[in-house]
XYZ file of C-alpha atoms in Angstrom:
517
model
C 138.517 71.644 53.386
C 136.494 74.471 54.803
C 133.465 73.040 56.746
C 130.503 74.592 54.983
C 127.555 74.882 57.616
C 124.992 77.148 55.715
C 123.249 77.486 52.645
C 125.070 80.371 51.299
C 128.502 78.666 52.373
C 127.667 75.861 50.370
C 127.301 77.896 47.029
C 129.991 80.387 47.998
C 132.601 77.393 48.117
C 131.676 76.610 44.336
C 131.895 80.332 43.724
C 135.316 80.363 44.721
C 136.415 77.016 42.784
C 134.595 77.003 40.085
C 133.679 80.851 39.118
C 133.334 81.235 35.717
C 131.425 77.504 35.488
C 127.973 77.669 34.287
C 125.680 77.392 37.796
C 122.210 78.581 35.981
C 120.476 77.773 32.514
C 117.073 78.985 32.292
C 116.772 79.520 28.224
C 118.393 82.046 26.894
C 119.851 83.010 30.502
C 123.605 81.754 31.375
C 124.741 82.636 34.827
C 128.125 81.762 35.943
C 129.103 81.241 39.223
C 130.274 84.577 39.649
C 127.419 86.082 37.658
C 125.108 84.808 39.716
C 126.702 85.737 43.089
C 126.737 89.317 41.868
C 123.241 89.176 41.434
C 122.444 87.881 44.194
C 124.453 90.578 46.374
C 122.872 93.544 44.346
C 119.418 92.127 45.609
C 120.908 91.651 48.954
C 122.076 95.334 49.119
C 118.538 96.341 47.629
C 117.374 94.599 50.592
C 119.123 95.627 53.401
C 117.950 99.304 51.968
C 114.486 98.220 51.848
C 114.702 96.656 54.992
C 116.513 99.228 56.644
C 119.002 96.747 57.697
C 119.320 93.084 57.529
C 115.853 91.450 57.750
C 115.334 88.425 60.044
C 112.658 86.839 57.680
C 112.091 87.319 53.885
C 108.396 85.884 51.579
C 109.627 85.060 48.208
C 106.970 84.978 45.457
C 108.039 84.533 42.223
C 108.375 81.696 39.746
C 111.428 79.849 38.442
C 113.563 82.831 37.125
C 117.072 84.668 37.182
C 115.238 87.350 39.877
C 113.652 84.424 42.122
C 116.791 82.266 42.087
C 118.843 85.545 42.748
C 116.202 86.759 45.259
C 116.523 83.385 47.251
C 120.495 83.256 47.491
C 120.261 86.920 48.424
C 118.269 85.829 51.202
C 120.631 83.593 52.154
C 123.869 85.602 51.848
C 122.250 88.124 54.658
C 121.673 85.450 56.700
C 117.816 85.527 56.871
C 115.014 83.247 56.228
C 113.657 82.352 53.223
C 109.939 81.693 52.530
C 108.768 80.853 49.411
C 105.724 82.204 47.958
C 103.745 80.748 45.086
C 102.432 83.474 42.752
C 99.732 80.968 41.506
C 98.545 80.607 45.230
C 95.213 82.437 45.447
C 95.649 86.207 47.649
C 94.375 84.909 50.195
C 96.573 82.049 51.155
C 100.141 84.129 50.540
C 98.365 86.308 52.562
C 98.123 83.714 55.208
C 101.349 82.619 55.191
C 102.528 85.973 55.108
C 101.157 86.294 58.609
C 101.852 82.887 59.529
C 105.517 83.555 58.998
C 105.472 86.939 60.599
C 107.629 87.845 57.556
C 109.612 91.475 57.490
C 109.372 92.047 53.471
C 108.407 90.491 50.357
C 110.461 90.116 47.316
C 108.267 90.050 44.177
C 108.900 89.417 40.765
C 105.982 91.758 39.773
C 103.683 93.777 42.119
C 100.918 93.567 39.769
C 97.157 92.498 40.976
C 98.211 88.817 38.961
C 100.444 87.728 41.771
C 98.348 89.290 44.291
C 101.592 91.339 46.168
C 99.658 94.125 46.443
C 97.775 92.886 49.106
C 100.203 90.978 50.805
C 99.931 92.184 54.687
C 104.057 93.179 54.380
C 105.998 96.034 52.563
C 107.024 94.449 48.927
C 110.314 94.940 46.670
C 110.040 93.912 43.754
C 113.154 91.961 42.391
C 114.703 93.867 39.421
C 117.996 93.102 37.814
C 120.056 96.042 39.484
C 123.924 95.120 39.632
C 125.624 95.454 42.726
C 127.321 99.063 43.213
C 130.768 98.879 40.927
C 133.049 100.251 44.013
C 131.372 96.683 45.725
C 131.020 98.842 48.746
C 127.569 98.478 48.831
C 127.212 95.008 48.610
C 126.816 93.446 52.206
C 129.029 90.391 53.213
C 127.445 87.415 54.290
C 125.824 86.987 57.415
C 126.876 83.747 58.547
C 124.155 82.223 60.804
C 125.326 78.414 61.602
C 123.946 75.338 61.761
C 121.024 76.046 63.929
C 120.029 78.900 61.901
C 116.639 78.687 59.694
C 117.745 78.228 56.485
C 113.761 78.269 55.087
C 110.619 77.597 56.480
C 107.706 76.007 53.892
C 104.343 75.944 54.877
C 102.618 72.780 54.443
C 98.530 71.979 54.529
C 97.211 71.773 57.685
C 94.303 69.748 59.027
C 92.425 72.627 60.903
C 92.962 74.184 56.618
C 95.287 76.530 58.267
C 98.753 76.967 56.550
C 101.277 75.070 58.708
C 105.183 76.801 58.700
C 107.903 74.111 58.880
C 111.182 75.490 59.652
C 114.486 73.957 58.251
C 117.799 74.445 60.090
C 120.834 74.856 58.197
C 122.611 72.151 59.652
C 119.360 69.927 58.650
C 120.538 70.440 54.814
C 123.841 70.298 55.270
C 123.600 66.864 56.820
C 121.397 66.282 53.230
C 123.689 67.984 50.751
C 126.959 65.980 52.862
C 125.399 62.466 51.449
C 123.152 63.175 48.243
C 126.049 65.176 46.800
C 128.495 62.453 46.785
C 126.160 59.800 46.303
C 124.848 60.877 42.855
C 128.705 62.112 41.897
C 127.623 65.809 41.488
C 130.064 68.344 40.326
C 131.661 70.600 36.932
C 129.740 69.088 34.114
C 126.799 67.423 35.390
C 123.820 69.099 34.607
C 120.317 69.197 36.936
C 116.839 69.268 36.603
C 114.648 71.674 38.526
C 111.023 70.779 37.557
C 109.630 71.743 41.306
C 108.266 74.936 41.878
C 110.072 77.049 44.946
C 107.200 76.149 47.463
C 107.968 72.177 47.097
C 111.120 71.358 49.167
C 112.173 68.858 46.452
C 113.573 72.335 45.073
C 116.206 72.331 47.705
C 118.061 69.414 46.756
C 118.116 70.885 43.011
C 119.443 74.189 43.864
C 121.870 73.271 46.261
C 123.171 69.745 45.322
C 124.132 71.829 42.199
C 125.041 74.730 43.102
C 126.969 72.931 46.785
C 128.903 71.124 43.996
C 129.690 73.247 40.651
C 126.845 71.546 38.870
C 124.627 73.365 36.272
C 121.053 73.876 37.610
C 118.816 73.705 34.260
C 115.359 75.212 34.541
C 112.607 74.399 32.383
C 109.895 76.865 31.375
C 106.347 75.768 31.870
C 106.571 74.977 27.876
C 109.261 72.816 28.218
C 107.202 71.067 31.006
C 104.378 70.234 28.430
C 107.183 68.186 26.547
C 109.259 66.966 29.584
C 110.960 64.189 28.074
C 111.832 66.164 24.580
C 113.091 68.792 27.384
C 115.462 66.638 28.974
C 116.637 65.273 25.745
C 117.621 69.000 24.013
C 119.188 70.157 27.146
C 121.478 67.072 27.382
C 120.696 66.362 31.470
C 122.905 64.536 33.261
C 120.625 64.193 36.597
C 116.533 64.316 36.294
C 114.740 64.602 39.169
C 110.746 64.726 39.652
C 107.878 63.466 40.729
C 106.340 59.733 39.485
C 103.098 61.307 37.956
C 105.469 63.089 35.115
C 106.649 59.602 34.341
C 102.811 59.171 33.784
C 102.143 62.305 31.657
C 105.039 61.456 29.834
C 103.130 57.903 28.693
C 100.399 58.993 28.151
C 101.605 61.620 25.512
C 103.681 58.904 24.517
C 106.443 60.356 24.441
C 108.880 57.944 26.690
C 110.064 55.955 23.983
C 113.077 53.602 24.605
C 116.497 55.400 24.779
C 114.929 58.450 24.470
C 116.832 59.983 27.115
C 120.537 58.815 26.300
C 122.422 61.220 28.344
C 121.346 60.750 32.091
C 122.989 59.279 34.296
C 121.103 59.149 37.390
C 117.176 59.677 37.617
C 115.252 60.494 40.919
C 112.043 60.435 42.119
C 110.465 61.650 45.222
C 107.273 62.474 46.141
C 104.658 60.228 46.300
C 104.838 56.552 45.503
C 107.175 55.074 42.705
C 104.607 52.235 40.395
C 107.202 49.635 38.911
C 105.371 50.597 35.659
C 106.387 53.794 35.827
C 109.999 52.399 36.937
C 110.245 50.099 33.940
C 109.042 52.597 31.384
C 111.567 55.464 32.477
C 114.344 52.869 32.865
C 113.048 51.647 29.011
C 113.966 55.880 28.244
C 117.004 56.090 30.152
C 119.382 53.146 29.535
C 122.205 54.081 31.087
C 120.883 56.037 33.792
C 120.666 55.089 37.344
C 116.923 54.689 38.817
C 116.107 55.912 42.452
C 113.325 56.019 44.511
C 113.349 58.448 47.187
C 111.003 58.931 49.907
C 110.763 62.103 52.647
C 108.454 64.037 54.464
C 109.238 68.276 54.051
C 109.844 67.653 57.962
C 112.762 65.230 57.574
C 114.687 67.712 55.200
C 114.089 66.531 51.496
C 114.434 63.131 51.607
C 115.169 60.737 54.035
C 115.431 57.096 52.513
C 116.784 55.394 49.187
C 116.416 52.712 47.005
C 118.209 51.864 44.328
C 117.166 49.945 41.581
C 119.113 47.106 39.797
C 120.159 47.865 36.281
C 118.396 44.324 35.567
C 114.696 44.679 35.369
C 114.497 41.136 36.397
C 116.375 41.467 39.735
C 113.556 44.035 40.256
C 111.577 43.716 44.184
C 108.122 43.184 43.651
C 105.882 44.136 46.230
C 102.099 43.462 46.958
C 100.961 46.642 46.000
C 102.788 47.393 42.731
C 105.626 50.331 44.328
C 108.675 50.463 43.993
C 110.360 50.409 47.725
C 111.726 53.156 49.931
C 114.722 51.400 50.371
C 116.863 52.264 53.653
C 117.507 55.331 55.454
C 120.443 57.944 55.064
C 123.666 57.304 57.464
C 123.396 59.502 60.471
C 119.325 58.770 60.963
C 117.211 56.001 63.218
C 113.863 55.202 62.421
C 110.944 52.780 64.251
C 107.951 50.915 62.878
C 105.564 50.968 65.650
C 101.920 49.455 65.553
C 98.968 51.365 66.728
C 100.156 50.387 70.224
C 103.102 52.532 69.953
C 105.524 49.069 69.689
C 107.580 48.168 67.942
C 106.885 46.010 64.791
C 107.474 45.023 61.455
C 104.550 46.848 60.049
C 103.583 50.031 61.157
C 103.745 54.062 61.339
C 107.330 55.273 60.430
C 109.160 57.267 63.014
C 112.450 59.258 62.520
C 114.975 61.134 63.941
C 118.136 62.562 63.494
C 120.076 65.587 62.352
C 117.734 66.213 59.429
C 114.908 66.049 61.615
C 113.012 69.634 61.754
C 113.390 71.334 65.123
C 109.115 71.459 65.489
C 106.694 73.517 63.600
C 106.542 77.408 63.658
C 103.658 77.222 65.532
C 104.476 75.283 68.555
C 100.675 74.076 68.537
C 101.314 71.862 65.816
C 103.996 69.886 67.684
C 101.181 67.988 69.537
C 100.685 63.913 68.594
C 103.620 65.020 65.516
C 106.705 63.858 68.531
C 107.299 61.082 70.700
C 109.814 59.649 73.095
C 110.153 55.530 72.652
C 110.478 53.919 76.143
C 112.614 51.143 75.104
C 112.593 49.147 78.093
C 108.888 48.641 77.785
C 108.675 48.795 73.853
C 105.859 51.690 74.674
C 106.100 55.338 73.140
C 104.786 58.749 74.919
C 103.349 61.183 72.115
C 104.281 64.661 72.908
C 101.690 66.798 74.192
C 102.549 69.781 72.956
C 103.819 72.127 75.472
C 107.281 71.000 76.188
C 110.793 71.325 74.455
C 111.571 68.927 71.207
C 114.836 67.322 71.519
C 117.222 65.521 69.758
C 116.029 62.465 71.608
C 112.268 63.027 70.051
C 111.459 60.883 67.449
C 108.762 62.485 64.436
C 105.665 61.031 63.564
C 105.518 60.651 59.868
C 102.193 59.317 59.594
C 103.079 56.925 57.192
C 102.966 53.088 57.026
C 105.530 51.167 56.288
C 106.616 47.568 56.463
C 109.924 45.497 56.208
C 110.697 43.143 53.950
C 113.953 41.611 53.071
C 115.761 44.456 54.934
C 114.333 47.287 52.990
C 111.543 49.643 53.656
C 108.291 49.188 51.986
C 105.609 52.171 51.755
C 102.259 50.974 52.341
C 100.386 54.552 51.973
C 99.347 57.123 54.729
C 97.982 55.712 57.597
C 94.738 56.800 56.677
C 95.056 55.206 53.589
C 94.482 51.754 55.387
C 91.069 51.512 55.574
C 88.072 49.434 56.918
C 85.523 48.518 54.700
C 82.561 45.957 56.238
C 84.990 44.951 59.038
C 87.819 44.028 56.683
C 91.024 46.044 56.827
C 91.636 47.192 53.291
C 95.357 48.310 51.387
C 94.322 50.245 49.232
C 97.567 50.217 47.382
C 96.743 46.319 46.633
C 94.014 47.087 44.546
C 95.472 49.416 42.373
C 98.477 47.686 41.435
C 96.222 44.979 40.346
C 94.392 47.879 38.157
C 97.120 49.361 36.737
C 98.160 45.502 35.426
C 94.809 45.713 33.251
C 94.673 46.272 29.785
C 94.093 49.719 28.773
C 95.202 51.129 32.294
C 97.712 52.901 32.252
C 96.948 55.143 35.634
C 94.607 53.665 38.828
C 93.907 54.817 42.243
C 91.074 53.763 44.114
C 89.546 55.770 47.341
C 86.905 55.537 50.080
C 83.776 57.586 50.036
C 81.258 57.468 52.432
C 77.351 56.723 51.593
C 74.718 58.618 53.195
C 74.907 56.440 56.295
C 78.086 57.543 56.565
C 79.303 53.433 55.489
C 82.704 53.259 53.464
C 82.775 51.941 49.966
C 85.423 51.559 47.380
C 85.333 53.337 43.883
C 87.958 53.003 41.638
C 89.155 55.844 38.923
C 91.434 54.544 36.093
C 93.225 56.714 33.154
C 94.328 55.001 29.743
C 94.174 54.021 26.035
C 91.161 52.309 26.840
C 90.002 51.128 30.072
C 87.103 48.521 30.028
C 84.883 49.184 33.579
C 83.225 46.174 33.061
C 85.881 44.061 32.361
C 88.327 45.604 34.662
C 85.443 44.867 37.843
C 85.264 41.387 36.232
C 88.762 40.659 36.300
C 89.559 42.307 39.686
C 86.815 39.593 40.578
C 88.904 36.777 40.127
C 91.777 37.931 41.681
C 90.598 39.523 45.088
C 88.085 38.793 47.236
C 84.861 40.657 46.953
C 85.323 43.379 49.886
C 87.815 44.493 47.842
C 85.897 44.657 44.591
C 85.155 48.679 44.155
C 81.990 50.022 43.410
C 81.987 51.308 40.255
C 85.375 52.033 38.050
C 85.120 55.825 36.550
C 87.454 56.843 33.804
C 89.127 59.707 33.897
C 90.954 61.356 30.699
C 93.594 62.291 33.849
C 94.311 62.061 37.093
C 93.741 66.047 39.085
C 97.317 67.156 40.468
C 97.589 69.530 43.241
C 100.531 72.405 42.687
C 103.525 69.875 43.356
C 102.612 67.452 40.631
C 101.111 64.795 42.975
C 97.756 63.243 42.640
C 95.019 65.010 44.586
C 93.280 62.224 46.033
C 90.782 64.172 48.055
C 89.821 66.069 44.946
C 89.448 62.695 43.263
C 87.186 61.452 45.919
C 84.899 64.457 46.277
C 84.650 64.247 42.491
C 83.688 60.946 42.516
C 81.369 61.643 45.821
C 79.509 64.174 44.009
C 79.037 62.000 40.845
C 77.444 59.305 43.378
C 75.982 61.832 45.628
């Protein structure tokens, strides 16, 4: 079996086996493998003209579509860098990132003022559907790179509100692809989701767990996405994969009735944290589908961790806070729970590393507090400062909290999300699994806002049927103690979501602070 190190090599090997197998469905569109290939080198020879020879680093902006999907394997066939651009992004910040990335060209979908490519500080081609010349002569062979290569680099928020690049090595998904492939028995026949947008790294594992395996990558239009589960029904999935807050939107247009989704066999989320409400009502949907919770920062290459969930609701784990857990991490990678010390414990901030661990940030600047190196003769770390190498022996700084429990991982929130109200150290993920257990609730989060004084207090936000503040306050009354008693509860008709689908807690709190203010 040929060893396949890079992107590219991973969808040329099911171009050669499986050619004339369906690899993309996007409506009316039907690539096969071979189909798409040929696209894919007619934009690569486009390129290389527009270029004026092979590029080093290549923006991306268009949506889900034959041209972007072509676009990005053309990018990868030439052995550059991808970069994914958003066209809903305002100018400004695929500007930014344009910069950032020091890219060489643009491919757009459209050039028009809409997606803001004309002001874009690079040259821009815009993707067309030109087939490769017929002789083949122009088409360029690929470019192979290796495993240290940048395969893509995704640009993350920052906290300065700078755009912050994170560069993935090839041999970082390859590592990925070499387990999740197996694991979920990809191949001919099984048919993927791709609800993610190109900017969100979840994307990754769509693309290429399908196309690395002869699968059918399905793509939805934003239509579909308005009726997700009818979606998934009518294009007969095999493999769904999204966030937890479509599980959510999927309730509350109540649309996940039980065995409404007879044909999957395996459903995945990632993203942000898994409620066993959510878990229950999906698994209700999906009967004989498999249920698993991933977990993964973009820096540890997708996802990192697993947890599979009995097919018996009543073998279920049920942790404090309501989640469902992150389960253990892949083969190949170590991890740490250290306290605020920097020791080791039981509960405390996750820390990876491995060979899907990100070589450092594109800006080298970023690397500072993000590394360490564990001492573990003294059980002390040393946070990187910045201005020296990463190596394999560095561990990353995922700033979340976990705990163990029964040998598996449990999420507790970021680390920021454990906060100190009056003296008292608060979950905040405690609370809300106790509100989303109250009639009428069928969505809760609760956040921290400061008063005037600067003084932290809790407000709660619930979504539903019909949520009853009073009666919610009242009953979270007798079941926690009153430091822990929010506020005020505000109703919401929904949650906010930021562009990947996850719920935009700082928007939620500075909606809430300005209601208060």
């Amino acid at each position: 079996m040929t060893v396949k190190q890079t992107l590219y090599e991973w969808f040329a090997a099911s171009v050669a086996e499986h050619p004339d197998h369906v690899a993309l469905e996007i409506g009316a569109d039907r690539l096969t493998y071979r189909e798409l290939h040929d696209a894919a080198a007619g934009t690569a020879a486009r390129l290389v003209t527009a270029a004026g020879g092979a590029p080093r680093r290549v923006g991306l902006l268009a949506e889900r579509s034959v041209l972007a999907y072509a676009g990005y394997l053309a990018v990868q066939l030439l052995g550059a860098t991808v970069v994914p651009l958003n066209p809903a992004f305002p100018a400004a910040r695929n500007a930014a990132i344009v910069t950032a990335g020091d890219l060489d060209l643009v491919l757009a979908e459209t050039t028009g003022p809409e997606t803001g490519a004309l002001a874009l500080p690079a040259p821009v081609m815009p993707l067309t559907r030109t087939p490769p010349a017929a002789d083949g002569n122009d088409v360029p062979a690929h470019r192979p790179t290796g495993p240290d290569g940048i395969a893509y680099v995704l640009f993350t928020s920052g906290s300065t509100g700078t755009p912050k690049g994170v560069p993935i090595r090839h041999g970082n998904v390859s590592a990925y692809l070499s387990h999740v492939i197996p694991r979920y028995e990809l191949g001919p026949g099984s048919r993927m989701s791709q609800t993610f947008d190109l900017t969100f790294d979840l994307s990754v594992f769509d693309m290429f767990a399908a196309w690395g395996s002869g699968a059918t990558l399905v793509v939805p239009t934003r239509r579909d996405l308005m009726a997700p589960v009818r979606w998934a029904a009518e294009a007969e999935l095999t493999h769904w994969f999204s966030v937890p807050s479509l599980v959510s939107f999927a309730r509350r247009m109540r649309a996940l009735r039980p065995g409404s989704l007879p044909a999957l066999r395996w459903s995945l989320f990632c993203g942000e944290p898994l409620t066993l409400q959510q878990a229950e009502a999906w698994a209700a949907a999906a009967p004989e589908s498999t249920l698993e919770n991933l977990y993964g920062p973009t820096e540890l290459t997708i996802s990192c961790a697993e947890f599979r969930l009995p097919r018996d609701v009543a073998e279920w784990p049920r942790p404090a806070n309501g989640t469902v857990p992150i389960g253990t991490l892949y083969p190949g990678l170590s991890h740490l729970l250290l306290d605020t010390e920097g020791r080791p414990a039981d509960d405390g901030e996750l820390v990876v590393r491995g060979p899907q661990r990100f070589p450092g940030y594109l800006d080298p600047r970023n690397n500072a507090d993000r590394f360490l190196l564990h001492d573990g003769a003294t059980g002390t770390s040393v946070p990187h400062a910045g201005d020296a190498p990463i190596t394999a022996d560095h561990w990353y700084r995922t700033g979340d909290r976990a705990a163990r429990r029964d040998g598996q991982l449990i999420h507790l929130g970021r680390m920021d999300q454990q906060v100190k109200v009056r003296g008292y150290r608060i979950e905040l993920g405690e609370i809300e699994a106790v509100l989303r257990e109250r009639p009428g609730v069928r969505d809760a989060i609760v956040v921290a806002v400061p008063d005037a004084l600067g003084d932290l207090y809790l407000e709660a936000i619930c979504t539903g049927p019909d949520p009853q503040p009073e009666q919610i306050l009242s009953d979270l009354r007798s079941r926690m103690p009153e430091y822990m008693i929010p506020r005020s509860v505000t109703v919401f008709d929904e949650l906010p979501l930021n562009v990947n689908g996850k719920i935009d807690r700082k928007t939620v709190a500075a909606m809430i602070a300005g209601r208060h203010g």
